[in-house]
Amino acid sequence: MSAYTITENEMEAIATGGAFLGTGGGGDPYIGKLMAQSAIARHGPVTVISPEDVKDDWLCVPVCMMGAPTVMLEKLPNGGEAGSALEQLEAFLGRKADALICIEAGGLNSTIPFAVAAATGLPLIDGDGMGRAFPELQMVSFTMQGVAATPMVIADEKGNSSVINAISNPWTERLARSQTIEMGGSALVALYPMSGAEVKKGILRNTLSLIFEIGKLITGERAKNRNPADALIEKLNGKRLFTGRVVDIERRTEGGFARGRAVLKGMDQDHGQTFRVDFQNEFLIALNENDQPLAVTPDLICALDADGGLPVTTEQLRFGLAVTMIGLPCDAQWRSQAGIDLVGPGYFGYPQAYTPLEDLPL
């Protein structure tokens, strides 16, 4: 897709689509949407460019939030942390960035880069490193392509910041996570500085365009008084996992993550059944009452409000809420052995082996 611009009004669709593709995580997109709309109103629209238009010698940098999404509901950013992190990373590297990247196509992290892009005038590349949201910094396609996460700058709303250099991307996660906890559970970061050539090798293409389309689809279906589930399943080659009402929810902030599980009683065609969904910031596995997986990471598990049709994040799950859970196939990169090692069920401690969504019975 050729270059296009995103205006203040179009951020609504970006936020909605990002909330759906974020698999329950990535942070509340409402906060990032307001930040982006404010920056666009002040500085003008954001240009989104194709990875093919990126020059090989460009410096390209992802900017994002890290931490527990539940914390962001109360500890709001001041709006300048991500830009400050980028400026400090540029100073450390001794050169200015030429383009920005979304680290993940989900939630807050699909909207914050628009705010930074508007404020700096830099283009945003149409793609990301996950095609969804994952909870840890090393869980990106760039890691599989050998791109180092550091040097990285982490900044909080109080003005604290630091530069991290680590021996590996997992070590970057460990060091940055401990600082995030000390910063109150969430922080803004600039990391994975890479060349345009590295971007073109590792990025998952056109995901910003995809979340824009998803957001418009959801809005259009709801305007016609239709739940968007069926249209989303058809467009994204997904499948309905179940529709159920939350009867038990366990949620805790632990180790810099929002961890927990929800138990749901089936509704409509799923009446009489019980389901469970586990999450670590994002939904990781959906199981039936016999503990058989219906969908498992890295495939996507996405939640829609069964009544209103809007995406539901893990921090929005509550007793009595009715949701439709939808499974989507992940990007092919994640189905490689390297991808499964990085983000498969075994990494998160689940005994189930990864089985592609389309091969799992309902």
C-alpha positions as semicolon CSV with decimal commas, in nm:
position;residue;x (nm);y (nm);z (nm)
1;M;0,000;0,000;0,000
2;S;0,129;0,347;-0,086
3;A;0,172;0,620;0,173
4;Y;-0,137;0,767;0,335
5;T;-0,217;0,999;0,625
6;I;-0,405;0,946;0,951
7;T;-0,601;1,239;1,090
8;E;-0,733;1,315;1,436
9;N;-1,076;1,164;1,358
10;E;-0,931;0,845;1,211
11;M;-0,753;0,760;1,536
12;E;-1,086;0,630;1,667
13;A;-1,075;0,343;1,415
14;I;-0,704;0,282;1,480
15;A;-0,769;0,252;1,854
16;T;-1,067;0,020;1,806
17;G;-0,884;-0,205;1,562
18;G;-0,576;-0,210;1,782
19;A;-0,782;-0,307;2,085
20;F;-0,921;-0,607;1,895
21;L;-0,592;-0,726;1,742
22;G;-0,413;-0,673;2,074
23;T;-0,548;-1,004;2,208
24;G;-0,665;-0,839;2,527
25;G;-0,333;-0,665;2,597
26;G;-0,110;-0,381;2,488
27;G;-0,267;-0,135;2,730
28;D;-0,593;0,055;2,713
29;P;-0,604;0,215;2,365
30;Y;-0,830;0,496;2,490
31;I;-0,538;0,665;2,664
32;G;-0,312;0,638;2,359
33;K;-0,592;0,755;2,131
34;L;-0,632;1,076;2,332
35;M;-0,256;1,133;2,327
36;A;-0,243;1,080;1,950
37;Q;-0,547;1,298;1,881
38;S;-0,401;1,579;2,089
39;A;-0,064;1,557;1,910
40;I;-0,226;1,543;1,565
41;A;-0,448;1,842;1,647
42;R;-0,137;2,036;1,748
43;H;0,110;1,923;1,481
44;G;-0,090;1,782;1,189
45;P;-0,168;1,434;1,050
46;V;0,067;1,137;1,056
47;T;0,209;0,988;0,737
48;V;0,211;0,607;0,718
49;I;0,456;0,462;0,467
50;S;0,510;0,117;0,322
51;P;0,817;-0,081;0,436
52;E;0,919;-0,088;0,070
53;D;0,957;0,293;0,079
54;V;1,205;0,277;0,367
55;K;1,565;0,342;0,262
56;D;1,817;0,078;0,371
57;D;2,036;0,329;0,559
58;W;1,756;0,488;0,758
59;L;1,746;0,470;1,137
60;C;1,409;0,329;1,239
61;V;1,296;0,312;1,603
62;P;0,995;0,158;1,778
63;V;0,844;0,353;2,069
64;C;0,605;0,187;2,311
65;M;0,473;0,139;2,664
66;M;0,592;-0,149;2,878
67;G;0,445;-0,271;3,204
68;A;0,115;-0,396;3,342
69;P;-0,186;-0,259;3,148
70;T;-0,389;-0,247;3,470
71;V;-0,146;0,009;3,611
72;M;-0,202;0,242;3,315
73;L;-0,568;0,283;3,415
74;E;-0,456;0,483;3,719
75;K;-0,097;0,592;3,646
76;L;-0,152;0,802;3,336
77;P;0,145;0,910;3,124
78;N;0,211;1,282;3,104
79;G;0,239;1,260;2,725
80;G;0,607;1,342;2,691
81;E;0,776;1,021;2,807
82;A;0,786;0,843;2,470
83;G;0,920;1,150;2,290
84;S;1,180;1,200;2,562
85;A;1,290;0,837;2,534
86;L;1,330;0,877;2,158
87;E;1,530;1,200;2,194
88;Q;1,764;1,042;2,448
89;L;1,816;0,737;2,229
90;E;1,895;0,963;1,933
91;A;2,147;1,153;2,147
92;F;2,309;0,827;2,257
93;L;2,334;0,703;1,897
94;G;2,447;1,040;1,765
95;R;2,189;1,060;1,487
96;K;1,825;1,139;1,434
97;A;1,564;0,876;1,358
98;D;1,421;0,870;1,006
99;A;1,104;0,672;1,080
100;L;0,911;0,520;1,368
101;I;0,764;0,172;1,418
102;C;0,484;0,021;1,627
103;I;0,640;-0,259;1,830
104;E;0,303;-0,437;1,845
105;A;-0,029;-0,407;1,664
106;G;-0,237;-0,385;1,976
107;G;-0,389;-0,156;2,234
108;L;-0,200;0,144;2,363
109;N;0,109;0,047;2,164
110;S;-0,077;0,083;1,836
111;T;-0,163;0,444;1,921
112;I;0,132;0,592;2,116
113;P;0,362;0,585;1,808
114;F;0,108;0,804;1,626
115;A;0,144;1,065;1,902
116;V;0,524;1,061;1,872
117;A;0,509;1,062;1,491
118;A;0,282;1,367;1,493
119;A;0,503;1,554;1,741
120;T;0,827;1,479;1,554
121;G;0,698;1,488;1,196
122;L;0,849;1,144;1,134
123;P;0,667;0,887;0,918
124;L;0,528;0,571;1,073
125;I;0,605;0,243;0,896
126;D;0,305;0,027;0,804
127;G;0,386;-0,282;1,007
128;D;0,494;-0,400;1,349
129;G;0,697;-0,666;1,529
130;M;0,418;-0,893;1,653
131;G;0,098;-0,876;1,445
132;R;-0,078;-0,878;1,785
133;A;0,047;-0,805;2,140
134;F;0,288;-1,010;2,352
135;P;0,394;-0,941;2,712
136;E;0,776;-0,939;2,692
137;L;1,021;-0,716;2,504
138;Q;1,210;-0,994;2,327
139;M;0,888;-1,136;2,178
140;V;0,914;-0,963;1,841
141;S;0,995;-1,072;1,489
142;F;1,306;-0,855;1,502
143;T;1,454;-1,087;1,765
144;M;1,416;-1,378;1,523
145;Q;1,607;-1,170;1,267
146;G;1,897;-1,102;1,504
147;V;1,820;-0,736;1,580
148;A;1,938;-0,623;1,925
149;A;1,682;-0,458;2,155
150;T;1,950;-0,227;2,293
151;P;2,064;0,042;2,328
152;M;1,727;0,123;2,479
153;V;1,597;0,422;2,674
154;I;1,327;0,387;2,939
155;A;1,146;0,692;3,083
156;D;0,865;0,753;3,331
157;E;0,614;1,032;3,395
158;K;0,824;1,175;3,680
159;G;1,121;1,254;3,457
160;N;1,336;0,952;3,543
161;S;1,513;0,779;3,256
162;S;1,802;0,548;3,184
163;V;1,990;0,389;2,896
164;I;2,013;0,011;2,895
165;N;2,273;-0,196;2,714
166;A;2,227;-0,571;2,748
167;I;2,399;-0,884;2,624
168;S;2,079;-1,027;2,475
169;N;1,715;-0,942;2,418
170;P;1,594;-1,164;2,706
171;W;1,837;-0,979;2,934
172;T;1,694;-0,651;2,804
173;E;1,351;-0,771;2,916
174;R;1,479;-0,865;3,262
175;L;1,664;-0,539;3,323
176;A;1,392;-0,316;3,178
177;R;1,116;-0,501;3,364
178;S;1,287;-0,444;3,700
179;Q;1,318;-0,072;3,624
180;T;0,956;-0,058;3,513
181;I;0,847;-0,205;3,845
182;E;1,050;0,059;4,032
183;M;0,895;0,328;3,809
184;G;0,552;0,229;3,935
185;G;0,460;-0,057;3,703
186;S;0,464;0,117;3,365
187;A;0,705;0,323;3,157
188;L;0,764;0,441;2,801
189;V;1,056;0,311;2,597
190;A;1,246;0,356;2,271
191;L;1,433;0,043;2,167
192;Y;1,535;-0,190;1,882
193;P;1,709;0,085;1,683
194;M;1,758;-0,070;1,340
195;S;1,841;0,008;0,982
196;G;1,583;0,026;0,710
197;A;1,729;-0,293;0,565
198;E;1,669;-0,472;0,896
199;V;1,314;-0,337;0,909
200;K;1,232;-0,478;0,567
201;K;1,372;-0,816;0,666
202;G;1,185;-0,854;0,995
203;I;0,871;-0,639;1,005
204;L;0,524;-0,791;0,982
205;R;0,383;-0,591;0,695
206;N;0,071;-0,377;0,665
207;T;-0,059;-0,433;1,018
208;L;-0,137;-0,065;1,072
209;S;-0,356;-0,071;0,762
210;L;-0,515;-0,389;0,898
211;I;-0,606;-0,242;1,237
212;F;-0,747;0,064;1,058
213;E;-0,967;-0,164;0,845
214;I;-1,071;-0,369;1,149
215;G;-1,167;-0,054;1,338
216;K;-1,379;0,071;1,048
217;L;-1,544;-0,270;1,013
218;I;-1,635;-0,283;1,383
219;T;-1,774;0,071;1,371
220;G;-1,970;-0,003;1,054
221;E;-2,124;-0,324;1,188
222;R;-2,224;-0,161;1,515
223;A;-2,383;0,128;1,322
224;K;-2,605;-0,135;1,156
225;N;-2,691;-0,283;1,498
226;R;-2,494;-0,598;1,419
227;N;-2,235;-0,762;1,641
228;P;-1,908;-0,748;1,442
229;A;-1,801;-1,104;1,534
230;D;-1,918;-1,278;1,216
231;A;-1,775;-1,009;0,986
232;L;-1,440;-1,016;1,168
233;I;-1,421;-1,396;1,153
234;E;-1,486;-1,388;0,779
235;K;-1,239;-1,107;0,706
236;L;-0,956;-1,244;0,921
237;N;-0,996;-1,618;0,851
238;G;-1,075;-1,677;1,217
239;K;-1,320;-1,889;1,407
240;R;-1,559;-1,842;1,695
241;L;-1,422;-2,018;2,003
242;F;-1,719;-1,966;2,234
243;T;-1,961;-1,713;2,375
244;G;-1,982;-1,704;2,752
245;R;-2,038;-1,496;3,064
246;V;-1,760;-1,434;3,316
247;V;-1,842;-1,616;3,640
248;D;-1,499;-1,596;3,803
249;I;-1,202;-1,368;3,744
250;E;-0,860;-1,382;3,906
251;R;-0,628;-1,092;3,831
252;R;-0,306;-0,981;3,996
253;T;-0,019;-0,749;3,911
254;E;0,294;-0,958;3,954
255;G;0,647;-0,914;3,826
256;G;0,546;-0,616;3,616
257;F;0,264;-0,805;3,441
258;A;-0,112;-0,834;3,477
259;R;-0,160;-1,208;3,524
260;G;-0,476;-1,407;3,574
261;R;-0,751;-1,624;3,437
262;A;-1,120;-1,597;3,369
263;V;-1,380;-1,874;3,395
264;L;-1,684;-1,836;3,170
265;K;-2,015;-2,019;3,149
266;G;-2,126;-2,082;2,793
267;M;-2,421;-1,897;2,642
268;D;-2,643;-1,955;2,338
269;Q;-2,500;-2,247;2,139
270;D;-2,239;-2,300;2,412
271;H;-2,493;-2,324;2,694
272;G;-2,405;-2,584;2,956
273;Q;-2,030;-2,568;2,891
274;T;-1,753;-2,407;3,095
275;F;-1,446;-2,235;2,951
276;R;-1,124;-2,086;3,084
277;V;-0,898;-1,818;2,942
278;D;-0,552;-1,745;3,089
279;F;-0,363;-1,422;3,035
280;Q;-0,031;-1,251;3,101
281;N;-0,121;-0,902;2,983
282;E;-0,257;-1,082;2,672
283;F;-0,482;-1,386;2,631
284;L;-0,250;-1,686;2,598
285;I;-0,470;-1,995;2,600
286;A;-0,841;-2,079;2,582
287;L;-0,954;-2,416;2,718
288;N;-1,278;-2,609;2,740
289;E;-1,401;-2,777;3,060
290;N;-1,187;-3,083;2,984
291;D;-0,874;-2,864;2,966
292;Q;-0,850;-2,920;2,592
293;P;-0,714;-2,613;2,410
294;L;-0,941;-2,423;2,175
295;A;-0,666;-2,176;2,083
296;V;-0,314;-2,127;2,211
297;T;-0,035;-1,872;2,174
298;P;0,103;-1,755;1,933
299;D;-0,234;-1,771;1,756
300;L;-0,456;-1,481;1,855
301;I;-0,735;-1,499;2,112
302;C;-0,951;-1,187;2,084
303;A;-1,254;-1,085;2,290
304;L;-1,562;-0,891;2,186
305;D;-1,838;-0,771;2,414
306;A;-2,120;-1,008;2,319
307;D;-2,375;-0,729;2,367
308;G;-2,209;-0,410;2,245
309;G;-1,959;-0,561;2,000
310;L;-1,656;-0,360;2,115
311;P;-1,317;-0,525;2,189
312;V;-1,254;-0,627;2,549
313;T;-0,909;-0,604;2,710
314;T;-0,798;-0,823;3,000
315;E;-0,829;-0,537;3,247
316;Q;-1,191;-0,482;3,137
317;L;-1,297;-0,840;3,216
318;R;-1,540;-0,842;3,507
319;F;-1,795;-1,069;3,668
320;G;-2,112;-1,094;3,459
321;L;-1,964;-0,961;3,135
322;A;-2,070;-1,159;2,828
323;V;-1,797;-1,200;2,567
324;T;-1,745;-1,375;2,237
325;M;-1,396;-1,519;2,209
326;I;-1,252;-1,536;1,858
327;G;-0,939;-1,720;1,744
328;L;-0,723;-1,589;1,459
329;P;-0,420;-1,751;1,293
330;C;-0,091;-1,578;1,374
331;D;0,166;-1,459;1,121
332;A;0,365;-1,737;0,956
333;Q;0,687;-1,618;1,124
334;W;0,548;-1,721;1,462
335;R;0,479;-2,074;1,341
336;S;0,846;-2,137;1,273
337;Q;1,042;-2,328;1,538
338;A;1,215;-2,004;1,639
339;G;0,876;-1,839;1,681
340;I;0,734;-2,123;1,890
341;D;1,044;-2,121;2,111
342;L;0,999;-1,747;2,166
343;V;0,624;-1,722;2,225
344;G;0,477;-2,073;2,222
345;P;0,285;-2,234;2,509
346;G;0,597;-2,402;2,649
347;Y;0,762;-2,066;2,716
348;F;0,466;-1,966;2,936
349;G;0,467;-2,295;3,124
350;Y;0,172;-2,466;2,957
351;P;0,200;-2,842;2,900
352;Q;0,002;-2,829;2,576
353;A;0,209;-2,838;2,258
354;Y;0,139;-2,570;2,000
355;T;-0,123;-2,681;1,751
356;P;-0,235;-2,439;1,477
357;L;-0,578;-2,291;1,539
358;E;-0,727;-2,448;1,228
359;D;-0,625;-2,797;1,346
360;L;-0,785;-2,767;1,690
361;P;-1,138;-2,905;1,741
362;L;-1,411;-2,687;1,885
